[in-house]
XYZ file of C-alpha atoms in Angstrom:
658
model
C 6.362 -17.119 -10.017
C 8.315 -15.476 -7.198
C 6.540 -16.217 -3.910
C 6.406 -19.847 -2.870
C 2.947 -21.127 -1.832
C 3.842 -21.059 1.875
C 5.468 -17.599 1.825
C 3.581 -14.538 3.034
C 4.744 -11.096 1.988
C 4.002 -7.944 3.969
C 4.307 -5.183 1.352
C 4.815 -1.611 2.581
C 4.798 1.750 0.765
C 7.709 4.171 0.612
C 7.501 7.811 -0.408
C 11.304 7.952 -0.147
C 14.160 5.475 0.073
C 14.707 6.419 3.740
C 11.098 5.521 4.523
C 11.601 2.279 2.604
C 14.517 1.351 4.865
C 12.371 1.977 7.944
C 9.607 -0.198 6.490
C 12.055 -3.097 6.173
C 13.417 -2.604 9.684
C 9.844 -2.640 11.018
C 9.052 -5.958 9.374
C 8.191 -5.440 5.689
C 9.078 -8.329 3.399
C 8.889 -6.042 0.376
C 8.586 -2.328 -0.375
C 7.030 -0.543 -3.347
C 8.358 2.867 -4.325
C 7.917 5.339 -7.164
C 10.656 5.968 -9.693
C 11.461 9.343 -11.256
C 8.359 9.243 -13.508
C 5.343 7.258 -14.739
C 4.104 6.352 -11.256
C 0.469 6.665 -10.176
C 1.463 9.052 -7.361
C 2.762 12.118 -9.177
C 4.502 13.649 -6.160
C 6.161 10.510 -4.773
C 9.147 10.272 -7.102
C 12.656 8.981 -6.410
C 15.898 8.885 -8.380
C 17.201 5.604 -9.739
C 20.296 6.074 -7.550
C 18.211 6.310 -4.376
C 16.230 3.230 -5.385
C 19.485 1.331 -6.046
C 20.664 2.131 -2.506
C 17.346 0.901 -1.095
C 17.645 -2.304 -3.145
C 21.093 -2.961 -1.689
C 19.747 -2.491 1.846
C 16.683 -4.664 1.250
C 18.520 -7.565 -0.333
C 20.616 -8.020 2.805
C 17.362 -9.208 4.392
C 16.237 -11.004 1.226
C 13.446 -8.423 1.040
C 12.261 -7.268 -2.363
C 11.877 -3.824 -3.939
C 9.134 -3.098 -6.460
C 9.013 0.115 -8.475
C 5.700 1.569 -9.626
C 5.447 2.346 -13.317
C 1.678 2.155 -13.265
C 0.370 4.994 -15.395
C -0.933 4.732 -18.930
C 1.670 5.936 -21.425
C 1.316 8.348 -24.325
C 2.968 7.152 -27.530
C 5.644 9.831 -27.118
C 6.567 8.418 -23.684
C 7.228 4.814 -24.712
C 10.952 5.235 -25.395
C 11.495 7.121 -22.130
C 9.605 4.434 -20.204
C 11.655 1.674 -21.825
C 14.911 3.466 -20.927
C 13.749 3.883 -17.320
C 12.829 0.204 -17.071
C 16.345 -0.820 -18.116
C 17.830 1.635 -15.587
C 15.664 0.183 -12.810
C 16.683 -3.327 -13.788
C 20.349 -2.314 -13.633
C 19.646 -0.806 -10.188
C 18.577 -4.260 -8.969
C 14.820 -3.671 -8.690
C 12.975 -6.979 -8.272
C 9.755 -6.157 -10.117
C 7.779 -3.421 -11.841
C 4.149 -2.698 -10.957
C 2.503 -1.720 -14.256
C -0.895 -0.768 -15.674
C -0.165 -0.161 -19.361
C -0.208 -3.367 -21.422
C 2.024 -1.651 -23.984
C 4.943 -2.322 -21.651
C 4.629 -6.053 -22.366
C 5.268 -5.331 -26.055
C 8.566 -3.535 -25.362
C 12.100 -4.857 -25.549
C 12.358 -5.443 -21.806
C 15.068 -6.741 -19.506
C 14.223 -10.009 -17.702
C 12.489 -8.209 -14.833
C 9.315 -9.466 -13.181
C 6.057 -7.673 -13.898
C 3.204 -7.200 -11.436
C -0.273 -6.192 -12.622
C -1.280 -3.025 -10.775
C -4.634 -2.637 -9.074
C -5.145 -0.024 -11.841
C -5.678 -3.037 -14.151
C -9.090 -3.504 -12.483
C -8.744 -7.212 -11.668
C -12.177 -8.266 -10.460
C -12.841 -11.647 -12.024
C -11.103 -14.993 -12.341
C -10.929 -15.043 -16.148
C -9.125 -11.711 -16.351
C -6.775 -12.676 -13.526
C -5.874 -15.935 -15.266
C -5.350 -14.092 -18.549
C -2.911 -11.621 -16.962
C -1.034 -14.508 -15.378
C -0.831 -16.284 -18.750
C 0.319 -13.025 -20.390
C 3.425 -12.897 -18.190
C 2.537 -11.257 -14.876
C 4.067 -12.848 -11.761
C 1.876 -11.050 -9.220
C -1.676 -9.696 -9.482
C -2.972 -6.820 -7.343
C -6.681 -7.509 -6.981
C -9.420 -4.890 -6.793
C -10.071 -3.652 -3.269
C -13.816 -4.224 -3.662
C -13.632 -8.022 -3.753
C -15.101 -10.184 -1.014
C -13.071 -12.987 0.541
C -15.057 -15.692 -1.336
C -14.443 -13.836 -4.614
C -10.731 -13.688 -3.825
C -10.723 -17.426 -3.194
C -12.368 -18.031 -6.588
C -9.713 -15.956 -8.346
C -6.852 -17.577 -6.425
C -8.155 -21.040 -7.306
C -8.343 -20.084 -10.996
C -4.841 -18.602 -11.036
C -3.327 -21.457 -9.019
C 0.436 -21.364 -8.562
C 0.976 -19.480 -11.815
C 1.002 -16.069 -10.075
C 0.934 -14.622 -6.563
C -2.219 -12.885 -5.329
C -1.760 -9.429 -3.803
C -4.466 -7.532 -1.924
C -4.667 -4.192 -0.087
C -5.093 -4.657 3.658
C -4.773 -1.073 4.909
C -4.965 2.577 3.948
C -7.008 5.059 1.948
C -9.690 3.705 -0.381
C -10.485 5.049 -3.842
C -14.266 5.007 -4.110
C -14.054 3.921 -7.759
C -12.723 0.663 -9.079
C -9.058 1.521 -9.643
C -8.437 2.392 -13.269
C -12.150 3.149 -13.777
C -12.250 6.771 -12.578
C -12.181 9.659 -15.046
C -13.983 12.393 -13.131
C -10.769 14.286 -12.352
C -9.678 14.326 -15.994
C -13.155 15.288 -17.232
C -13.344 18.271 -14.862
C -9.809 19.658 -14.881
C -7.581 17.545 -17.142
C -5.823 15.803 -14.261
C -5.859 12.108 -15.044
C -6.009 9.535 -12.243
C -4.648 7.019 -14.753
C -1.575 9.208 -15.074
C -0.949 9.779 -11.383
C -2.511 13.240 -11.131
C -5.901 12.683 -9.483
C -7.487 15.832 -8.013
C -9.471 13.740 -5.483
C -12.959 14.836 -6.445
C -14.181 11.990 -4.214
C -13.208 13.949 -1.091
C -15.390 16.980 -1.950
C -18.802 17.717 -0.389
C -21.842 16.842 -2.532
C -25.602 17.211 -2.391
C -27.628 14.142 -3.380
C -31.102 14.520 -4.898
C -33.623 11.885 -5.910
C -35.409 11.591 -9.272
C -38.052 14.096 -8.143
C -35.540 16.718 -7.031
C -35.903 15.973 -3.328
C -32.708 16.429 -1.330
C -31.556 13.154 0.218
C -28.273 14.454 1.654
C -26.980 18.016 1.742
C -23.331 19.015 1.489
C -21.923 15.660 2.611
C -18.719 13.939 1.521
C -20.751 11.253 -0.208
C -17.939 9.732 -2.261
C -15.379 9.725 0.557
C -14.733 6.277 1.986
C -13.459 5.327 5.399
C -9.973 3.836 5.360
C -9.301 0.162 4.743
C -8.372 -1.968 7.761
C -8.259 -5.757 7.333
C -6.670 -6.499 10.730
C -9.501 -8.853 11.667
C -9.481 -10.647 8.294
C -5.785 -11.482 7.832
C -6.042 -15.203 8.401
C -9.171 -15.486 6.253
C -7.382 -13.644 3.442
C -4.400 -15.983 3.717
C -6.722 -18.986 3.629
C -8.377 -17.496 0.522
C -5.030 -17.532 -1.260
C -3.648 -14.017 -0.751
C 0.124 -14.148 -0.389
C 1.108 -10.478 -0.641
C -0.584 -8.200 1.898
C -0.291 -4.610 0.755
C -0.375 -1.400 2.788
C -1.460 1.732 0.895
C 0.397 4.986 1.400
C 3.110 6.273 -0.961
C 2.228 9.808 0.148
C 2.417 8.962 3.846
C 5.128 10.036 6.279
C 7.612 7.813 8.083
C 5.519 7.606 11.289
C 2.592 6.104 9.384
C 4.803 3.541 7.631
C 6.566 2.534 10.853
C 3.325 2.221 12.797
C 1.205 0.365 10.248
C 4.021 -1.942 9.112
C 4.817 -2.888 12.716
C 1.108 -3.403 13.476
C 0.659 -5.948 10.700
C 4.058 -7.539 11.299
C 3.043 -8.411 14.850
C -0.342 -9.745 13.709
C 1.268 -11.909 11.020
C 3.935 -13.202 13.393
C 1.193 -14.311 15.770
C -0.590 -16.163 12.941
C 2.625 -17.804 11.742
C 3.486 -18.947 15.256
C 0.288 -21.035 15.083
C 0.589 -21.943 11.422
C 3.758 -23.860 10.471
C 2.373 -24.031 6.912
C 3.091 -20.300 6.537
C 6.401 -18.422 6.647
C 7.555 -14.849 6.043
C 8.887 -14.101 2.557
C 12.077 -12.437 3.838
C 14.688 -13.061 6.517
C 15.131 -12.067 10.128
C 12.770 -10.811 12.777
C 11.924 -7.283 13.876
C 11.946 -6.103 17.453
C 9.486 -3.215 17.799
C 10.274 -0.605 20.472
C 6.794 0.983 20.679
C 3.178 -0.135 20.820
C 1.774 0.021 17.268
C -1.711 1.493 17.056
C -3.371 2.151 13.666
C -5.854 4.523 15.297
C -3.068 6.993 16.091
C -2.023 7.750 12.538
C -4.133 9.507 9.912
C -7.340 7.703 8.972
C -10.936 8.563 8.175
C -12.416 5.784 10.289
C -11.974 2.061 9.648
C -13.809 -0.364 7.384
C -13.055 -3.784 5.934
C -14.947 -2.486 2.864
C -16.520 -5.438 0.988
C -14.206 -8.189 2.289
C -16.918 -9.662 4.512
C -19.897 -8.476 2.474
C -21.659 -5.191 1.694
C -22.123 -2.899 4.686
C -24.018 0.337 5.042
C -21.359 2.263 7.015
C -18.337 2.278 4.684
C -18.471 6.016 3.965
C -16.779 8.908 5.773
C -19.592 11.257 4.836
C -19.151 13.821 7.616
C -15.525 14.692 6.970
C -12.515 13.461 4.970
C -10.262 14.692 7.783
C -8.574 12.690 10.536
C -10.902 12.847 13.521
C -8.584 10.777 15.693
C -9.280 8.672 18.758
C -11.865 9.435 21.412
C -10.113 11.189 24.283
C -12.816 12.383 26.681
C -15.266 15.235 27.179
C -15.095 18.952 27.865
C -15.289 19.460 31.635
C -15.093 23.247 31.797
C -14.253 26.153 29.454
C -12.377 29.294 30.452
C -11.401 32.476 28.572
C -8.204 30.955 27.132
C -8.296 27.333 28.307
C -10.477 24.257 28.496
C -10.513 21.351 30.910
C -10.821 17.848 29.459
C -11.926 14.858 31.512
C -10.168 11.758 30.221
C -8.912 8.325 31.206
C -5.807 8.841 29.034
C -2.602 10.762 29.682
C -2.182 14.017 27.771
C 0.987 15.877 26.756
C 2.053 19.309 25.589
C 1.632 19.481 21.817
C -1.310 17.066 21.575
C -3.736 17.738 18.743
C -7.395 17.739 19.792
C -10.629 18.200 17.851
C -14.393 18.177 18.141
C -17.425 18.430 15.876
C -19.074 21.847 15.513
C -22.268 21.399 13.523
C -20.975 19.337 10.584
C -17.373 20.519 10.663
C -14.352 19.069 12.428
C -12.626 21.794 14.453
C -9.027 21.045 15.384
C -6.486 22.810 17.572
C -3.138 22.119 19.223
C -2.817 22.066 22.992
C 0.234 24.227 23.630
C 0.401 23.316 27.315
C -1.330 20.610 29.340
C -1.496 20.402 33.145
C -3.189 17.914 35.441
C -5.903 19.605 37.518
C -7.401 16.790 39.559
C -10.068 14.142 39.101
C -13.774 13.904 38.389
C -16.138 12.080 40.729
C -15.959 8.961 38.540
C -12.135 8.898 38.610
C -11.262 10.529 35.282
C -8.260 12.864 35.195
C -8.957 16.530 34.451
C -6.396 18.102 32.092
C -6.214 21.875 31.631
C -5.288 22.640 28.011
C -4.194 26.017 26.682
C -4.817 25.907 22.895
C -2.748 27.705 20.284
C -5.941 29.310 18.971
C -8.371 30.488 21.663
C -11.046 31.464 19.111
C -12.080 27.801 18.833
C -13.323 27.977 22.447
C -16.251 30.235 21.512
C -19.468 28.280 21.949
C -17.719 25.168 23.251
C -19.796 23.627 26.018
C -19.130 21.108 28.808
C -20.003 17.579 27.779
C -18.785 17.977 24.182
C -16.881 14.898 22.989
C -13.177 15.501 22.384
C -10.925 13.399 20.154
C -7.133 13.392 19.886
C -5.705 13.349 16.362
C -2.117 13.823 17.470
C -0.596 11.984 20.426
C 2.577 14.026 20.783
C 4.389 11.733 23.228
C 3.620 8.676 21.084
C 4.813 10.429 17.923
C 8.064 11.469 19.601
C 8.794 7.806 20.279
C 8.347 7.099 16.568
C 10.818 9.808 15.581
C 13.532 7.947 17.476
C 14.949 4.534 16.647
C 11.804 2.422 16.919
C 12.786 -1.033 15.624
C 15.690 -3.377 14.976
C 15.770 -6.252 12.531
C 18.183 -9.119 13.028
C 18.917 -12.386 11.221
C 19.742 -15.373 13.411
C 23.154 -17.020 12.976
C 25.060 -19.970 14.389
C 28.810 -19.527 14.956
C 31.373 -22.307 15.150
C 35.049 -21.810 16.022
C 37.382 -24.649 15.065
C 41.077 -25.368 14.663
C 42.785 -25.419 11.293
C 46.323 -26.300 10.181
C 47.875 -22.973 11.194
C 45.333 -21.319 13.457
C 41.575 -20.913 13.853
C 38.563 -20.898 11.519
C 35.264 -19.181 12.278
C 32.163 -20.348 10.411
C 28.898 -18.414 10.474
C 25.676 -19.951 9.161
C 22.411 -17.997 9.030
C 18.768 -19.032 9.213
C 18.548 -19.195 5.406
C 21.399 -21.696 5.216
C 23.936 -19.184 3.893
C 27.402 -19.846 5.296
C 30.819 -18.195 5.342
C 34.162 -19.239 6.873
C 37.235 -17.135 7.585
C 40.577 -18.242 9.031
C 43.357 -16.560 10.968
C 46.943 -17.681 11.343
C 47.813 -18.107 15.008
C 50.261 -20.044 17.093
C 47.883 -21.732 19.507
C 48.706 -21.370 23.172
C 46.933 -23.275 25.932
C 44.870 -21.137 28.254
C 45.872 -20.983 31.910
C 42.222 -20.739 33.036
C 40.300 -23.073 30.729
C 36.792 -22.193 31.911
C 37.433 -18.456 31.741
C 39.020 -18.705 28.282
C 36.096 -20.716 26.933
C 33.515 -18.270 28.312
C 35.528 -15.349 26.926
C 35.612 -16.869 23.446
C 31.861 -17.463 23.452
C 31.089 -13.954 24.686
C 33.419 -12.277 22.192
C 32.068 -14.239 19.224
C 28.459 -13.506 20.179
C 29.018 -9.717 20.249
C 27.500 -8.954 16.855
C 26.641 -5.399 17.892
C 25.241 -3.191 15.124
C 25.454 -5.843 12.441
C 22.286 -7.317 10.934
C 22.935 -10.621 12.768
C 22.135 -11.990 16.199
C 23.816 -15.086 17.622
C 21.504 -18.030 18.290
C 24.371 -20.274 19.365
C 28.175 -20.349 19.596
C 29.951 -23.693 19.469
C 33.650 -24.305 20.123
C 35.019 -27.248 18.165
C 38.430 -27.161 19.854
C 40.719 -29.867 21.209
C 41.182 -27.705 24.309
C 40.500 -24.102 25.330
C 43.135 -21.808 23.806
C 44.300 -18.359 24.757
C 43.246 -16.039 21.883
C 43.911 -12.284 22.058
C 40.630 -10.330 21.987
C 41.871 -8.203 19.073
C 42.294 -11.319 16.949
C 38.931 -12.851 17.815
C 37.214 -9.496 17.138
C 38.888 -9.259 13.728
C 37.907 -12.832 12.939
C 34.293 -12.069 13.837
C 34.225 -8.872 11.721
C 35.650 -10.697 8.706
C 33.111 -13.505 9.109
C 30.237 -11.001 9.258
C 31.418 -9.303 6.051
C 31.856 -12.668 4.330
C 28.369 -13.806 5.373
C 26.781 -10.576 4.147
C 28.467 -11.130 0.778
C 27.302 -14.741 0.752
C 23.722 -13.657 1.443
C 23.726 -11.254 -1.482
C 25.233 -13.915 -3.745
C 22.540 -16.361 -2.641
C 19.745 -13.934 -3.601
C 19.379 -14.426 -7.355
C 16.952 -12.065 -9.011
C 13.837 -13.894 -10.153
C 13.531 -13.821 -13.968
C 10.601 -12.406 -15.863
C 7.844 -14.951 -16.277
C 7.405 -16.202 -19.842
C 4.052 -15.513 -21.454
C 1.985 -18.474 -22.547
C 2.463 -19.532 -26.175
C 0.459 -19.331 -28.315
C -0.788 -16.083 -26.724
C -3.685 -16.468 -24.309
C -7.023 -15.158 -25.581
C -8.418 -12.116 -23.774
C -11.867 -12.802 -22.235
C -13.564 -10.106 -24.370
C -13.583 -9.283 -28.102
C -14.410 -5.595 -27.701
C -12.801 -2.986 -25.443
C -14.247 0.438 -24.627
C -12.396 3.456 -23.255
C -12.525 1.663 -19.881
C -9.602 -0.551 -20.979
C -7.314 2.533 -20.897
C -5.534 1.768 -24.199
C -3.473 4.915 -24.766
C -0.684 3.942 -27.179
C -0.074 1.729 -30.222
C 1.836 -0.895 -28.251
C -1.101 -1.438 -25.894
C -3.375 -1.664 -28.952
C -0.947 -4.202 -30.443
C -0.983 -6.233 -27.212
C -4.756 -6.634 -27.189
C -4.921 -7.383 -30.921
C -2.343 -10.121 -30.413
C -4.563 -11.589 -27.706
C -7.679 -11.754 -29.859
C -9.468 -8.438 -29.238
C -11.149 -7.197 -32.406
C -12.458 -3.713 -31.569
C -10.480 -1.359 -29.305
C -11.549 2.138 -28.300
C -8.987 4.713 -27.242
C -8.470 5.610 -23.576
C -10.565 8.447 -22.145
C -7.395 10.540 -22.013
C -7.167 10.371 -25.835
C -10.080 12.866 -25.937
C -12.301 10.860 -28.263
C -15.301 10.520 -25.907
C -17.409 13.616 -26.558
C -20.672 12.667 -24.881
C -21.811 11.599 -21.435
C -20.096 8.446 -20.176
C -19.371 6.735 -16.882
C -16.792 8.974 -15.199
C -16.620 6.755 -12.145
C -17.686 3.146 -11.602
C -17.958 2.145 -7.983
C -19.204 -0.677 -5.784
C -20.263 1.999 -3.272
C -23.972 2.672 -3.739
C -25.582 5.818 -2.364
C -29.060 4.305 -2.639
C -27.920 1.523 -0.345
C -26.248 3.994 2.047
C -29.540 5.872 2.504
C -31.799 2.783 2.592
C -33.227 3.511 -0.869
C -31.988 0.363 -2.598
C -34.847 -1.558 -4.306
C -33.284 -4.821 -3.133
C -33.678 -3.638 0.461
C -37.435 -3.315 0.063
C -39.525 -6.072 1.609
C -40.497 -8.821 -0.764
C -38.396 -7.560 -3.677
C -36.182 -10.110 -5.354
C -33.716 -9.234 -8.075
C -34.271 -12.033 -10.579
C -31.990 -11.874 -13.635
C -31.365 -8.171 -13.104
C -35.059 -7.169 -13.236
C -34.786 -4.914 -10.179
C -33.868 -1.394 -11.284
C -33.263 1.840 -9.426
C -34.155 5.286 -10.736
C -31.226 7.657 -11.392
C -30.246 10.296 -8.844
C -28.322 13.565 -9.065
C -25.046 14.472 -7.401
C -23.981 18.118 -7.230
C -20.821 19.832 -5.975
C -20.402 23.548 -6.628
C -21.047 24.092 -10.337
C -20.627 20.397 -11.200
C -23.682 18.162 -11.586
C -23.563 14.431 -12.288
C -26.212 11.809 -12.931
C -26.024 8.637 -10.864
C -27.097 5.467 -12.653
C -27.448 2.207 -10.790
C -26.608 -1.202 -12.219
C -28.508 -3.371 -9.757
C -27.515 -6.791 -11.025
C -23.768 -6.366 -10.350
C -24.529 -3.857 -7.539
C -22.588 -0.946 -9.046
C -23.078 2.810 -9.219
C -22.018 4.876 -12.246
C -21.294 8.597 -11.948
C -22.192 9.958 -15.388
C -20.847 13.128 -16.984
C -19.028 14.699 -19.933
C -15.528 16.030 -20.446
C -15.367 19.823 -20.405
C -15.044 21.259 -23.895
C -11.712 23.003 -23.351
C -10.188 19.770 -22.066
C -11.662 17.767 -24.949
C -10.042 20.173 -27.434
C -6.655 20.198 -25.683
C -3.847 17.757 -26.635
C -3.942 14.368 -24.891
C -1.723 14.537 -21.792
C 1.951 13.574 -22.024
C 5.008 14.205 -19.853
C 7.117 14.548 -23.019
C 7.142 18.205 -24.129
C 5.827 18.894 -27.630
C 4.661 15.312 -28.052
C 2.994 14.433 -31.317
C -0.810 14.191 -31.443
C -2.073 10.731 -30.538
C -3.023 8.726 -33.632
C -5.345 5.888 -32.778
C -7.240 3.336 -34.845
C -9.968 0.997 -33.645
C -9.110 -1.331 -36.508
C -5.825 -1.863 -38.287
C -5.676 0.852 -40.985
C -5.742 -0.295 -44.603
């Protein structure tokens, strides 16, 4: 495995290599980023050259770079994927995050493999199998509770690191178990092209046709925030704490990374049994606040048990932070009473009926105070039509704090690695040795005819000050020692050159001391997969994936949904979110009802959005909801999706052909 049992990894997303660099400066121990193709975020792609530059930057801090290659692959794409994997290995990437088991059957370089959350890792047996099959890190399903995580971590042991999402947008379905986008419009979530049907408004009806909820965003979840659960997650065995957001901008990545870095540093200051997985410490120049970047409200989802308020049913938009109330409304302005400071350019919003109405405050001026001491701010919006019908007392939120965002656009963090410097005499001059907090060391010497200093105290202080001036390097001096027989006069130009050479030598030594972790060997003989039969839910989309499962004891294997072999109604989405529970209609919530051996059952319901109608079926024993539907006929008859033009039709056999 890669992470040691005491190491904790803060893992941040990067849409681009530049954002990845900022993540590292703001405290990330590792960054995950999409390559040029085959990533589960279609529009977050980066060239191999850009990733190589990010790798070089990250390794200076002994931080790791993971590349996402976590889509399922058409047979025609296997060669292209293999070529890309070798290119990423040559670029220095530390690990690949993958979904398709066919990758494990390829001729791969010795690069570590991480099992994506798209692998739907919900139970201990599957987690242990993936570890035994050669995965070094396992990204668990977001829906797991902390006790369930502990059970999985105990089963996996030290054979693989446990990774878990701690922040960001939540897919309502178990990752890798959502086909609604492909069924409706041919855009496969398993291939990085989800159309986000979960963010649409729906009407929910019961079995008798009665409307339970009208035109609500019933499949839209609040955003994940595990700030309060970090220590419990660490105690449960999580060692890689993952932030979602490969579509997010640099402000989001800076803010959320810094937020969790500070929380983890506070935990580690109390817990000597835990240590960061990379080097150095980050100094943050702003006050991180997760409420100030895009979110749909906060939930810890199922980490601490099922809750009724995990959905963002009213709106999938960013409502922002409560700011104050409308004090007065004029023809082209409104006054807001607030305890906070406002700025020109702030974004404000309010609810009108069931819609979020947002507007930018072009100008803001202080007008005075209310009787209870709140400041009154006069705002001139960039669209005065929103003022129609707005009444005093209406709650106002701020979804853009302009002054705070401006601070984030500037240099907002520095990351430094502590070093100890020692200057000593050598046969023909002076030697400077630098040793960093990881134990890496470098020495450089300079020829010099030593000359006694006239003012010993001043010379000694000057040497210490000059050596400690590490400026814009990635190092900061913890201590400078002078191992000299007496204070010598040393020209400042020479001591500066000696320091620069030592810094360069130590940087080289750090890179040399950062060996890439090899790919983990799969267990031999091959581990047996926990099931003998796989449905379309296993997402087997190519012959190599089929070969993988056959090798591991699976006897019957259906093709992936994207292979267009499922003609009838199937589960298009499987989710832990239950709309019966959300509206207090769950049979288990009824007084005196006990679900013994799965005997409690709930009647189906209907979900409708526009022209699309789905049946909701409820599996009460595991507490899951299935959104049932069929693939549209024109999609079913179209070729299975592939990024390779003119790819051959997918040939797939449940059993080995005779």
